[in-house]
Tab-separated table of C-alpha atoms in Angstrom:
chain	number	residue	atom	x	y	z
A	15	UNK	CA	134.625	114.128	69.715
A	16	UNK	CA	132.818	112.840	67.189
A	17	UNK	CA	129.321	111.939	67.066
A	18	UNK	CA	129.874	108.168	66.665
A	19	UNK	CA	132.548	108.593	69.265
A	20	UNK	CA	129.618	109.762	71.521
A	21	UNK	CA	127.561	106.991	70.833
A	22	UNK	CA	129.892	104.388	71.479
A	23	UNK	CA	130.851	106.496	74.955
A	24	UNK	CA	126.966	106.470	75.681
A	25	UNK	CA	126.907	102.383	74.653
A	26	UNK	CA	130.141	101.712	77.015
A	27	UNK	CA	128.259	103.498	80.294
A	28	UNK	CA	125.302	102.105	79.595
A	29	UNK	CA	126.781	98.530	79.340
A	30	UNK	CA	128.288	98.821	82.782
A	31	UNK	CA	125.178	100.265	84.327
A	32	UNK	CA	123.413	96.916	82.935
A	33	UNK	CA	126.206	95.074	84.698
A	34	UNK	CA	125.794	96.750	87.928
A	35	UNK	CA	122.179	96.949	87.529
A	36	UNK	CA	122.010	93.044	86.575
A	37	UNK	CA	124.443	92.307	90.348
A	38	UNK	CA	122.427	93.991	92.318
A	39	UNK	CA	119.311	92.341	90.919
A	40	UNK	CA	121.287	88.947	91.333
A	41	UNK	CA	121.793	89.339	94.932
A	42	UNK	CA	118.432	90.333	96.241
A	43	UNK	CA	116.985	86.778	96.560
A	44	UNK	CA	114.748	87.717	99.365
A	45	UNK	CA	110.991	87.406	98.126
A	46	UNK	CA	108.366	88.520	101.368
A	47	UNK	CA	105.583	91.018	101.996
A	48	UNK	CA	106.960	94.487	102.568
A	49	UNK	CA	105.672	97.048	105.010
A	50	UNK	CA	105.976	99.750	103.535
A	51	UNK	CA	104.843	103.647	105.134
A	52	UNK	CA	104.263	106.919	103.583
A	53	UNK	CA	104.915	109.899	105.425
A	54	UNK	CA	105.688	113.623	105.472
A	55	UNK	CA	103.731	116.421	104.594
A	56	UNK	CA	103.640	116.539	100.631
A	57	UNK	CA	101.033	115.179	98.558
A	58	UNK	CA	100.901	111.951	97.352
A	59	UNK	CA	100.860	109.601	100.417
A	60	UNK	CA	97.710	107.657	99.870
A	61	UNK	CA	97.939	108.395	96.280
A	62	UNK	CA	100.620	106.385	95.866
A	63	UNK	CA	99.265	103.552	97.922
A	64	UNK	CA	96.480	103.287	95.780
A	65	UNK	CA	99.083	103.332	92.725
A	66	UNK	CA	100.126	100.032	94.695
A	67	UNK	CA	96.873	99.044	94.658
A	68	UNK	CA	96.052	99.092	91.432
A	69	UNK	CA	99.190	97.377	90.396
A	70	UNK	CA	98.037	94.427	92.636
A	71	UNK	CA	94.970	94.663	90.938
A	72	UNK	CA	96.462	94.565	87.277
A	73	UNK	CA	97.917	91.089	88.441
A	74	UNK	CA	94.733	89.584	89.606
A	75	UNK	CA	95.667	89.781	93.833
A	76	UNK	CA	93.376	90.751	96.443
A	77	UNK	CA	93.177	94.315	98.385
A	78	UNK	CA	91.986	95.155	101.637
A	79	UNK	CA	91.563	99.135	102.120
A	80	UNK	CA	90.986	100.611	105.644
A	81	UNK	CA	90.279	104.400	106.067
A	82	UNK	CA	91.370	105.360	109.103
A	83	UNK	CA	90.524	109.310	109.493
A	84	UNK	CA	89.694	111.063	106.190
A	85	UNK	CA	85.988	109.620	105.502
A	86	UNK	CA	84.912	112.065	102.611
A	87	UNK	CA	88.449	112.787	100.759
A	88	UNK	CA	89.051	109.467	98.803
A	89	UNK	CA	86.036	109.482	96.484
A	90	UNK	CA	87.362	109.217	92.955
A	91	UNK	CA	89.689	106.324	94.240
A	92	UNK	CA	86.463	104.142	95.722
A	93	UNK	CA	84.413	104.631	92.980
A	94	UNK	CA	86.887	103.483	90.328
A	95	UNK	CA	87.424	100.692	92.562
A	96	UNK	CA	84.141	99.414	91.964
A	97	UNK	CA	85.397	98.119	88.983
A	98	UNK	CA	87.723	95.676	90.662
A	99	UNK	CA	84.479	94.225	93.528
A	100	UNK	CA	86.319	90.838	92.594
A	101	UNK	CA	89.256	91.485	94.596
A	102	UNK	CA	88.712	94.434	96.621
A	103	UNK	CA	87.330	95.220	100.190
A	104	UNK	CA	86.891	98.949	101.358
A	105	UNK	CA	85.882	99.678	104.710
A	106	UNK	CA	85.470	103.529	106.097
A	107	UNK	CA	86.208	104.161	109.688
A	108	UNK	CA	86.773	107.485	109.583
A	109	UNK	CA	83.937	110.293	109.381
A	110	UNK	CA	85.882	112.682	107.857
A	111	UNK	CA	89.038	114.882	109.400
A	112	UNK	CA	89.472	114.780	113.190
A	113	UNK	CA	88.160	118.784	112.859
A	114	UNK	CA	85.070	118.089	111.348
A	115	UNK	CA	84.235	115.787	114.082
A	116	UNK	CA	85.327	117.280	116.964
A	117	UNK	CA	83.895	114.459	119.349
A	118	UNK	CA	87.159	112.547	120.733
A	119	UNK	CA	85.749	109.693	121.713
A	120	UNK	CA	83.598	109.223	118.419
A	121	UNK	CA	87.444	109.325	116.925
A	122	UNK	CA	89.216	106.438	118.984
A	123	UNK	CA	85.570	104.150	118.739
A	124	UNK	CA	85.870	104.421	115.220
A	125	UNK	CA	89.808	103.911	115.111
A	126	UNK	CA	89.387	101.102	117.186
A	127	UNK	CA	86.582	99.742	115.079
A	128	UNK	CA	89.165	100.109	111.633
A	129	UNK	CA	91.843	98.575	113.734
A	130	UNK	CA	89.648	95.262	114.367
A	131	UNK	CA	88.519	95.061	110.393
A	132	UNK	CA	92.444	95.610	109.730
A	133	UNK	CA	93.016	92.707	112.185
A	134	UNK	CA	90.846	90.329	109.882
A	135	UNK	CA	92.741	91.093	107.273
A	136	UNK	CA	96.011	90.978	108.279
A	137	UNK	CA	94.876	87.059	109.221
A	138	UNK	CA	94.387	86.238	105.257
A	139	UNK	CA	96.729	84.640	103.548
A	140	UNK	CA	95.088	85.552	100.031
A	141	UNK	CA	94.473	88.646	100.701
A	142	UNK	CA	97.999	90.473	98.792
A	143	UNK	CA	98.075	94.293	100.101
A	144	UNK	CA	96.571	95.644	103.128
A	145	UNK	CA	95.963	99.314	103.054
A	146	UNK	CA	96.407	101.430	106.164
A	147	UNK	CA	95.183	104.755	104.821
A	148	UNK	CA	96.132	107.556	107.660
A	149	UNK	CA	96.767	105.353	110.684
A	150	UNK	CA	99.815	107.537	110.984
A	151	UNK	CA	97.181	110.053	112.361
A	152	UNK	CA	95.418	107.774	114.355
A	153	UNK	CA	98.815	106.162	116.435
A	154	UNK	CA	99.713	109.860	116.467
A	155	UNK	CA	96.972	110.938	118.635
A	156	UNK	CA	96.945	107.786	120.261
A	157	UNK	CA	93.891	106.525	119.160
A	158	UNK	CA	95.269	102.848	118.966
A	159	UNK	CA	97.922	101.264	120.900
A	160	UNK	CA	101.103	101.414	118.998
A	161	UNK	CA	102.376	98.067	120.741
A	162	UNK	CA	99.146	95.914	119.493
A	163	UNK	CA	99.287	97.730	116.005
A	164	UNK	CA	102.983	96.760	115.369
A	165	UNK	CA	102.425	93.044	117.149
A	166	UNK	CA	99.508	92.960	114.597
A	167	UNK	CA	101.722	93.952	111.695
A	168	UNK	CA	104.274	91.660	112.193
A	169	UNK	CA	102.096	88.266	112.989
A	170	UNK	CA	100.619	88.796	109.583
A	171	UNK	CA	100.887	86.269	106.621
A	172	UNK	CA	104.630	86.314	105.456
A	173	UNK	CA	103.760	86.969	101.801
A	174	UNK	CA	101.412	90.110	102.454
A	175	UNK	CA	102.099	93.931	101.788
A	176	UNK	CA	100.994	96.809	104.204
A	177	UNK	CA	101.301	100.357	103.356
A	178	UNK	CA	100.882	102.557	106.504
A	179	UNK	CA	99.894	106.355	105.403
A	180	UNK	CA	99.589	109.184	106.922
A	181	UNK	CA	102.165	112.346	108.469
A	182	UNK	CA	104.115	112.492	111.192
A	183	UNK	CA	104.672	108.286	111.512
A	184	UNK	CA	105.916	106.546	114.770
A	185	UNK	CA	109.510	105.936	114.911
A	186	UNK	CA	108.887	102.603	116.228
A	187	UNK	CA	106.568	102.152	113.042
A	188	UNK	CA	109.464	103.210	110.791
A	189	UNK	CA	112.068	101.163	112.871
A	190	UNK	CA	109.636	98.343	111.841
A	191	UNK	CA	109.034	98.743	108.469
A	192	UNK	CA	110.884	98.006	105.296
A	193	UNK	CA	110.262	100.684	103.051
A	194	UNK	CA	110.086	104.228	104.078
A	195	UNK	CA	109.220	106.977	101.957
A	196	UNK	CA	108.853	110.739	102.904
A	197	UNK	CA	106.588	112.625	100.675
A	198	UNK	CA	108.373	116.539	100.692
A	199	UNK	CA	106.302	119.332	99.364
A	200	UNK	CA	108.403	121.499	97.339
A	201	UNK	CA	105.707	123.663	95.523
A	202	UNK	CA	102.317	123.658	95.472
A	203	UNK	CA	99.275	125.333	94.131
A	204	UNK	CA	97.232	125.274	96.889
A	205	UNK	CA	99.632	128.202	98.090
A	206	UNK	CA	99.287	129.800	94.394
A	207	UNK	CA	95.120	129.945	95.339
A	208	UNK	CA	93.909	126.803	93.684
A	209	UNK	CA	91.522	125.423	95.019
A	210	UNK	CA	91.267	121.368	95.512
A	211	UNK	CA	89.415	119.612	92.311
A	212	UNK	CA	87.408	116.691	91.775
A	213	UNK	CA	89.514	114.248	90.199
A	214	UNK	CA	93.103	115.744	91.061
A	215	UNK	CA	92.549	115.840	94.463
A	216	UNK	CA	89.992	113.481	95.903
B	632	UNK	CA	92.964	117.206	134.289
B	633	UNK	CA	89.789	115.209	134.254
B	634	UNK	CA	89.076	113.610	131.188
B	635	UNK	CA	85.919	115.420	130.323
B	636	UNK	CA	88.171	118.543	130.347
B	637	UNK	CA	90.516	117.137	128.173
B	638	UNK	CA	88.109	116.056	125.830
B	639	UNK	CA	86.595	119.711	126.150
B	640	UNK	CA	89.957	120.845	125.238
B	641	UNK	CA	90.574	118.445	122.579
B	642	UNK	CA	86.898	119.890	120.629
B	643	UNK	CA	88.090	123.535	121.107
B	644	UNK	CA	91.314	122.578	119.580
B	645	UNK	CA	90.093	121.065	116.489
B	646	UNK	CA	87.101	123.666	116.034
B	647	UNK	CA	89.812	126.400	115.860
B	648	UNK	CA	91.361	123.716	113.366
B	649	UNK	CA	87.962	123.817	111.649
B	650	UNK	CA	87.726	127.214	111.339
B	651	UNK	CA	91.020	127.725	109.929
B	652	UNK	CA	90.853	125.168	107.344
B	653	UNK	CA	87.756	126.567	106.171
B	654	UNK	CA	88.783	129.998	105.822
B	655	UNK	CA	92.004	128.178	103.801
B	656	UNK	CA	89.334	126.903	101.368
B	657	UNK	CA	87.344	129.634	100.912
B	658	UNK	CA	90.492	131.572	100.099
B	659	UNK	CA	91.357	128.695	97.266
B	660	UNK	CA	88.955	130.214	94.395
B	661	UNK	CA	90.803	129.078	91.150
B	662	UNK	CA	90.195	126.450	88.985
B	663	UNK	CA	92.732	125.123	86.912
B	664	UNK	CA	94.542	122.671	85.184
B	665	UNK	CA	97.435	121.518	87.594
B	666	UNK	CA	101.008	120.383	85.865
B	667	UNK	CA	102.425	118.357	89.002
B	668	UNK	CA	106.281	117.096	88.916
B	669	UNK	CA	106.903	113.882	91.289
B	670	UNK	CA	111.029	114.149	91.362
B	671	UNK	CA	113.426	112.677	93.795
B	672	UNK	CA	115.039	109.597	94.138
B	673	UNK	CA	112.631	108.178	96.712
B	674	UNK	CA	109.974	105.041	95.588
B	675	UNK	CA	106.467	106.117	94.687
B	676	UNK	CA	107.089	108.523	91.641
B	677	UNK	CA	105.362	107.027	89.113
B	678	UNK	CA	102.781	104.966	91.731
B	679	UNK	CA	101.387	108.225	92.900
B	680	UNK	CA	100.835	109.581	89.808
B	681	UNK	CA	98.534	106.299	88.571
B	682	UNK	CA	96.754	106.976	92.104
B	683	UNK	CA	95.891	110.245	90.745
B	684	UNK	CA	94.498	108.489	87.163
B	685	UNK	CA	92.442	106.367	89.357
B	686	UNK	CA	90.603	108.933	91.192
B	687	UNK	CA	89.925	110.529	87.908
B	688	UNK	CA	88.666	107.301	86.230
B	689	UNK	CA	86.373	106.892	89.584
B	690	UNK	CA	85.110	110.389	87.992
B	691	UNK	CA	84.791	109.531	84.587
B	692	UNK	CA	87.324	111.154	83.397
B	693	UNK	CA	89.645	110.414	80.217
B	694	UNK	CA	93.430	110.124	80.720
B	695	UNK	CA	96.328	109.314	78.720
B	696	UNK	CA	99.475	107.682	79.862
B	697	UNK	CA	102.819	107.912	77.340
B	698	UNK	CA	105.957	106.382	78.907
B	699	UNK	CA	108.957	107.558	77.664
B	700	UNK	CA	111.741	105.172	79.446
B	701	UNK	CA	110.777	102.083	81.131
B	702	UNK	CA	109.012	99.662	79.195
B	703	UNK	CA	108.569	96.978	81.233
B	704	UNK	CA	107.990	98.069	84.718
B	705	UNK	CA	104.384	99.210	84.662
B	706	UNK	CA	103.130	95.888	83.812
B	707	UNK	CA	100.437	95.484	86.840
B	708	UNK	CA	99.387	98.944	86.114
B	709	UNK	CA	98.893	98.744	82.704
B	710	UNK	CA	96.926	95.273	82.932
B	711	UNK	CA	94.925	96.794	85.426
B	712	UNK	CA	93.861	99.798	83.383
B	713	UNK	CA	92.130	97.806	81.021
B	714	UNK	CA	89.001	97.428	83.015
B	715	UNK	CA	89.297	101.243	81.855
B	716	UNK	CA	89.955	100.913	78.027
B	717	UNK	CA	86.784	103.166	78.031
B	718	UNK	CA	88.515	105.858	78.986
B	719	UNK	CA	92.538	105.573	79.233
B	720	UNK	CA	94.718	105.453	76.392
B	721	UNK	CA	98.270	104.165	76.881
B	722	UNK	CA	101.082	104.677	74.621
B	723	UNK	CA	104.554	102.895	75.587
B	724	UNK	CA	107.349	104.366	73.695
B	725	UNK	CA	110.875	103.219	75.897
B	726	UNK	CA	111.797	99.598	75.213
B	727	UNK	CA	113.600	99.366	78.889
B	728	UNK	CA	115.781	101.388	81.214
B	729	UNK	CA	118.361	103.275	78.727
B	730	UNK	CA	121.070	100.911	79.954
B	731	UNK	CA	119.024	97.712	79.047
B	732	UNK	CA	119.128	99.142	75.034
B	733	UNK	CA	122.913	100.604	74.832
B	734	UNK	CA	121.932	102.195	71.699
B	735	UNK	CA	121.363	106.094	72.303
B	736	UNK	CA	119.662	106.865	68.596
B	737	UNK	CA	117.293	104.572	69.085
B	738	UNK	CA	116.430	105.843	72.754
B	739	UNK	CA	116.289	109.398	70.899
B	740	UNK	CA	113.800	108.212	68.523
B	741	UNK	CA	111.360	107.006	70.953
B	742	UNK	CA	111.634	109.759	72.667
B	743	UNK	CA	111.095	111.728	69.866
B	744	UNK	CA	107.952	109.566	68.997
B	745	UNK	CA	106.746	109.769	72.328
B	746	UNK	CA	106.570	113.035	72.210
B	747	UNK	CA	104.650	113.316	69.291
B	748	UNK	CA	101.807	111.190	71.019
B	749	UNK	CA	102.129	113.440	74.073
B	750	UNK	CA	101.293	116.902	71.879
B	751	UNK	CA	98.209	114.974	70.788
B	752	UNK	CA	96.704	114.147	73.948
B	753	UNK	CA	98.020	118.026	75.070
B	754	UNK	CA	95.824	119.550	72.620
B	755	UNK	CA	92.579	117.478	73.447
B	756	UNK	CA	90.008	119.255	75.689
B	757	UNK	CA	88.713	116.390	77.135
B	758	UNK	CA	91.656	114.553	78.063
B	759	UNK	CA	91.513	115.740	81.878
B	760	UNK	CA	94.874	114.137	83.048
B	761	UNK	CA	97.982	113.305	80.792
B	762	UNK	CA	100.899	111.192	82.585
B	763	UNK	CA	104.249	111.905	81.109
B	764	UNK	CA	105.524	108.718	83.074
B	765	UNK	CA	109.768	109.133	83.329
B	766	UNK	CA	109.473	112.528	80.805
B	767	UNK	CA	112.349	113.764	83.466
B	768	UNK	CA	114.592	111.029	81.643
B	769	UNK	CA	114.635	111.337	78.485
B	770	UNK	CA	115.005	116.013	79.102
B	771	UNK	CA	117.806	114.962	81.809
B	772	UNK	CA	119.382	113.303	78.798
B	773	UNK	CA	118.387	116.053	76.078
B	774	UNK	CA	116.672	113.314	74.439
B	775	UNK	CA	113.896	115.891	74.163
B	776	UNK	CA	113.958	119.832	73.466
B	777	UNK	CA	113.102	121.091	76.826
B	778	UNK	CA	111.973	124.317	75.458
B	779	UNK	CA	109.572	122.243	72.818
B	780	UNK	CA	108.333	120.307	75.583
B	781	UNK	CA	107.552	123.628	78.170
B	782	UNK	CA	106.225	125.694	75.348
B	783	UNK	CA	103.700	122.583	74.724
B	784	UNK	CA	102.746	122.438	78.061
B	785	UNK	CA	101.700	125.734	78.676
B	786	UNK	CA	99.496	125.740	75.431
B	787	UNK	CA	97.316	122.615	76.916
B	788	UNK	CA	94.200	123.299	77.450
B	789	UNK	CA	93.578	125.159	80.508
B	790	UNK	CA	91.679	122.519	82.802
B	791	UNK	CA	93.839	119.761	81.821
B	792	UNK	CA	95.849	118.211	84.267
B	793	UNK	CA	99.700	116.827	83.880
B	794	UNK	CA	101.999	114.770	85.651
B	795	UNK	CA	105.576	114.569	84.888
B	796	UNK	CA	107.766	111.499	86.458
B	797	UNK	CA	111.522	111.126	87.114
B	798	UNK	CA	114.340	111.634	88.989
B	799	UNK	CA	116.270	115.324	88.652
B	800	UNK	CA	113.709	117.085	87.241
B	801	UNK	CA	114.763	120.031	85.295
B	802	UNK	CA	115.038	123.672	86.890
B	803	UNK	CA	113.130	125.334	84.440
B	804	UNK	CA	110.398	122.510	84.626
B	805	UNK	CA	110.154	123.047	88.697
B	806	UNK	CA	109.649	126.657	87.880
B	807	UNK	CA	106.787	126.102	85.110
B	808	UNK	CA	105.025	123.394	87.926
B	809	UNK	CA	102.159	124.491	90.070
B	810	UNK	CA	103.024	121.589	92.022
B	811	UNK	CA	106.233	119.242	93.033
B	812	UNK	CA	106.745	116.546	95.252
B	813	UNK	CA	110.197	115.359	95.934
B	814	UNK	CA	109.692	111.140	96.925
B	815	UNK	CA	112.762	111.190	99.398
B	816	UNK	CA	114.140	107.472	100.109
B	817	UNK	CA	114.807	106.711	104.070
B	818	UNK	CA	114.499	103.212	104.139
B	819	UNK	CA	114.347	100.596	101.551
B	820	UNK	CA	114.208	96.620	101.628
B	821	UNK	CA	116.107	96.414	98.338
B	822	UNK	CA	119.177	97.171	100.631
B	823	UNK	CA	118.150	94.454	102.794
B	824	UNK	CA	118.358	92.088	100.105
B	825	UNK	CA	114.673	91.826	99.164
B	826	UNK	CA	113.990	91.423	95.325
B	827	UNK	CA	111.697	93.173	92.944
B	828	UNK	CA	107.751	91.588	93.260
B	829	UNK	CA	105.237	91.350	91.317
B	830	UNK	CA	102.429	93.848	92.128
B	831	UNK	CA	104.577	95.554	94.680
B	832	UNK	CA	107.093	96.884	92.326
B	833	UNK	CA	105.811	96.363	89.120
């Protein structure tokens, strides 16, 4: 086969790809906030929220952020965030990994605290993504009723995004959500002896 | 059990957590530029790895994002990167999903291009994280060399960070990473007929 031949193979498969591709854009006419969660045990769960984030930010909507468990590990992301105090609201529940606490009750006050500044937010129609960093952790140890978290969730304003992180999420949280994606570790360094760093990690 | 034993029981529990994450830590003693692959076919790919450029913008430092396939689908991102334009640089070489152009050549070419813009920012010190946003593309395709392409990245600087985007990532590029994440899909609302939003998906 000829190279031209090739090209005009590679045109041909690419045309009906558009095709398909342009259907299936066609039928999805649905336009409504999507709950999304983030779970499993590879990297990249709240990193990728804040991906969302910043997307929202880049077209001029507003972002709610509620830290549910891990107080000290999301540094980088709140201080570049200062750069966006137009539309964004962080609030810290958390005072750093359930371990470093070790106080139980300290936990579910301050879960229970988050869970009433997520409530405001999940009331505002203007406000575009609500952030729901680790709550996985906090429903897993129940911390928070699952019933009034999911009630919560699906009274909010029709138009608004949540992204629920954190491992190990509720089945009745993924029943209820649109979008479920399970972060998989594969490989990583942290097994190879590197350590975390500023900028990479947190 | 009373509840003050439980509670008891709950502190030993996460002190022995404690203990063993800090010995995990202490174990961690290298420092090192990290090349991290986000594969699979799962949503988030390319999100998480602009989560990770945020957290190093919130620590001043410089990053540089070439996209070699999708032109038009980091729109929010890229608008919202400008409050940055101190320190991101962002070079957008695709003109669309390969099926939107038809015309392989051309795809080749701004692959090729892309690449060169890539070795740049590969061979600057303080560049601290480099996003080779759908890279896995345009080698799936052999648009690129993938020898050219691993023999750059192991000559980058050594505390430079990179993150390579796409589905099927490359064997030998899963070998050369320190770190990969497979985004797995279980649920998604496009297959409940919701459409592509703005800020949400692009």
């Amino acid at each position: 086969m000829n190279s031209s031949d090739e090209d005009r193979r590679h045109r041909e498969k690419m045309k009906k790809w558009k095709e398909l591709q342009d259907k299936e854009v066609a039928n999805k006419k649905i336009s409504k906030g999507v709950l999304a969660v983030h779970t499993g045990a590879g990297k990249g769960k709240s990193t990728a929220a804040f991906g969302v984030a910043l997307r929202m930010l880049g077209h001029g909507k507003k972002v709610v952020v509620v830290q549910f468990i891990k107080g000290a590990w999301l540094t980088g992301e709140r201080e570049a965030l200062k750069r966006f105090d137009d539309l964004v609201e962080w609030h810290s529940m958390g005072e750093g990994f359930t371990w470093d606490t070790q106080d139980k009750q300290r936990d579910i006050a301050a879960c229970e605290r988050g869970w009433s500044v997520a409530q405001e937010a999940l009331k505002k129609e203007d406000v575009a993504l609500v952030i729901l960093d680790e709550l996985n952790i906090a429903l897993r140890y129940d911390y928070l009723s699952l019933d009034l978290v999911l009630s919560d969730l699906k009274s909010r304003p029709v138009m608004q995004h949540v992204i629920v992180t954190g491992r190990n999420a509720k089945a009745e949280l993924i029943e209820a959500a649109d979008m479920v994606t399970e972060m998989t570790p594969v490989k990583h360094h942290f097994d190879a002896g590197v350590k975390a760093q500023a900028g990479f990690e947190f």
